[in-house]
Amino acid sequence: FLVVALAVAAAWPPLTTTLSLWAVAYTLWSMKSVYGGGWIGVLGRAWLLALAYLVLFVFATVGLVIAAIVIR
């Protein structure tokens, strides 16, 4: 959370890019540390997790749009 807040608040693009890359690398490294296995497995799990979050985000967004239309 802190890294994302700093990346959003930073007005300097190299810092934002560095923080974003560090967050991705840290996430992958921590997944490897916790779950073990090879890097292909870590990347596969990360891809599936990102896909699941994307699907849930789309459902939530569509639900909110539908609710806003119905309420209006």
PDB file of C-alpha atoms in Angstrom:
ATOM      1  CA  PHE A   1       0.000   0.000   0.000  1.00  0.00           C
ATOM      2  CA  LEU A   2       2.781   2.391   0.905  1.00  0.00           C
ATOM      3  CA  VAL A   3       4.616   1.821  -2.376  1.00  0.00           C
ATOM      4  CA  VAL A   4       1.467   2.462  -4.399  1.00  0.00           C
ATOM      5  CA  ALA A   5       0.747   5.630  -2.396  1.00  0.00           C
ATOM      6  CA  LEU A   6       4.298   6.864  -2.976  1.00  0.00           C
ATOM      7  CA  ALA A   7       4.133   6.018  -6.680  1.00  0.00           C
ATOM      8  CA  VAL A   8       0.879   7.936  -7.058  1.00  0.00           C
ATOM      9  CA  ALA A   9       2.136  10.917  -5.032  1.00  0.00           C
ATOM     10  CA  ALA A  10       5.504  11.089  -6.813  1.00  0.00           C
ATOM     11  CA  ALA A  11       5.570  13.636  -9.582  1.00  0.00           C
ATOM     12  CA  TRP A  12       8.889  12.364 -10.921  1.00  0.00           C
ATOM     13  CA  PRO A  13       8.325   9.610 -13.566  1.00  0.00           C
ATOM     14  CA  PRO A  14      11.613   7.707 -12.940  1.00  0.00           C
ATOM     15  CA  LEU A  15      10.683   7.327  -9.267  1.00  0.00           C
ATOM     16  CA  THR A  16       7.182   6.159 -10.151  1.00  0.00           C
ATOM     17  CA  THR A  17       8.586   3.612 -12.610  1.00  0.00           C
ATOM     18  CA  THR A  18      11.176   2.368 -10.113  1.00  0.00           C
ATOM     19  CA  LEU A  19       8.585   1.964  -7.349  1.00  0.00           C
ATOM     20  CA  SER A  20       6.187   0.151  -9.677  1.00  0.00           C
ATOM     21  CA  LEU A  21       8.860  -2.279 -10.877  1.00  0.00           C
ATOM     22  CA  TRP A  22      10.020  -2.857  -7.298  1.00  0.00           C
ATOM     23  CA  ALA A  23       6.442  -3.669  -6.218  1.00  0.00           C
ATOM     24  CA  VAL A  24       6.068  -6.234  -9.009  1.00  0.00           C
ATOM     25  CA  ALA A  25       9.474  -7.789  -8.279  1.00  0.00           C
ATOM     26  CA  TYR A  26       8.782  -7.915  -4.542  1.00  0.00           C
ATOM     27  CA  THR A  27       5.416  -9.583  -5.129  1.00  0.00           C
ATOM     28  CA  LEU A  28       6.952 -12.269  -7.328  1.00  0.00           C
ATOM     29  CA  TRP A  29       9.879 -12.794  -4.951  1.00  0.00           C
ATOM     30  CA  SER A  30       7.560 -13.135  -1.946  1.00  0.00           C
ATOM     31  CA  MET A  31       5.351 -15.612  -3.821  1.00  0.00           C
ATOM     32  CA  LYS A  32       8.436 -17.704  -4.578  1.00  0.00           C
ATOM     33  CA  SER A  33       9.499 -17.529  -0.947  1.00  0.00           C
ATOM     34  CA  VAL A  34       6.090 -18.532   0.430  1.00  0.00           C
ATOM     35  CA  TYR A  35       4.948 -21.107  -2.122  1.00  0.00           C
ATOM     36  CA  GLY A  36       8.316 -22.323  -3.389  1.00  0.00           C
ATOM     37  CA  GLY A  37       8.714 -24.024  -6.735  1.00  0.00           C
ATOM     38  CA  GLY A  38      10.290 -22.684  -9.885  1.00  0.00           C
ATOM     39  CA  TRP A  39       9.952 -19.292 -11.461  1.00  0.00           C
ATOM     40  CA  ILE A  40       7.628 -20.637 -14.155  1.00  0.00           C
ATOM     41  CA  GLY A  41       5.205 -21.743 -11.440  1.00  0.00           C
ATOM     42  CA  VAL A  42       5.487 -18.393  -9.665  1.00  0.00           C
ATOM     43  CA  LEU A  43       4.779 -16.514 -12.898  1.00  0.00           C
ATOM     44  CA  GLY A  44       1.846 -18.830 -13.658  1.00  0.00           C
ATOM     45  CA  ARG A  45       0.332 -18.309 -10.205  1.00  0.00           C
ATOM     46  CA  ALA A  46       0.842 -14.551 -10.470  1.00  0.00           C
ATOM     47  CA  TRP A  47      -0.828 -14.509 -13.889  1.00  0.00           C
ATOM     48  CA  LEU A  48      -3.813 -16.497 -12.620  1.00  0.00           C
ATOM     49  CA  LEU A  49      -4.118 -14.260  -9.568  1.00  0.00           C
ATOM     50  CA  ALA A  50      -3.998 -11.118 -11.721  1.00  0.00           C
ATOM     51  CA  LEU A  51      -6.635 -12.611 -14.017  1.00  0.00           C
ATOM     52  CA  ALA A  52      -8.885 -13.426 -11.059  1.00  0.00           C
ATOM     53  CA  TYR A  53      -8.534  -9.871  -9.724  1.00  0.00           C
ATOM     54  CA  LEU A  54      -9.321  -8.488 -13.172  1.00  0.00           C
ATOM     55  CA  VAL A  55     -12.481 -10.582 -13.461  1.00  0.00           C
ATOM     56  CA  LEU A  56     -13.631  -9.546  -9.979  1.00  0.00           C
ATOM     57  CA  PHE A  57     -12.885  -5.894 -10.759  1.00  0.00           C
ATOM     58  CA  VAL A  58     -14.923  -6.087 -13.973  1.00  0.00           C
ATOM     59  CA  PHE A  59     -17.874  -7.692 -12.158  1.00  0.00           C
ATOM     60  CA  ALA A  60     -17.746  -5.057  -9.411  1.00  0.00           C
ATOM     61  CA  THR A  61     -17.551  -2.229 -11.938  1.00  0.00           C
ATOM     62  CA  VAL A  62     -20.440  -3.562 -14.011  1.00  0.00           C
ATOM     63  CA  GLY A  63     -22.485  -4.058 -10.849  1.00  0.00           C
ATOM     64  CA  LEU A  64     -21.838  -0.498  -9.726  1.00  0.00           C
ATOM     65  CA  VAL A  65     -22.728   0.895 -13.147  1.00  0.00           C
ATOM     66  CA  ILE A  66     -25.971  -1.084 -13.189  1.00  0.00           C
ATOM     67  CA  ALA A  67     -26.786   0.062  -9.646  1.00  0.00           C
ATOM     68  CA  ALA A  68     -26.102   3.695 -10.596  1.00  0.00           C
ATOM     69  CA  ILE A  69     -28.389   3.396 -13.619  1.00  0.00           C
ATOM     70  CA  VAL A  70     -31.181   1.781 -11.583  1.00  0.00           C
ATOM     71  CA  ILE A  71     -30.924   4.324  -8.752  1.00  0.00           C
ATOM     72  CA  ARG A  72     -30.909   7.288 -11.100  1.00  0.00           C
TER      73      ARG A  72
END
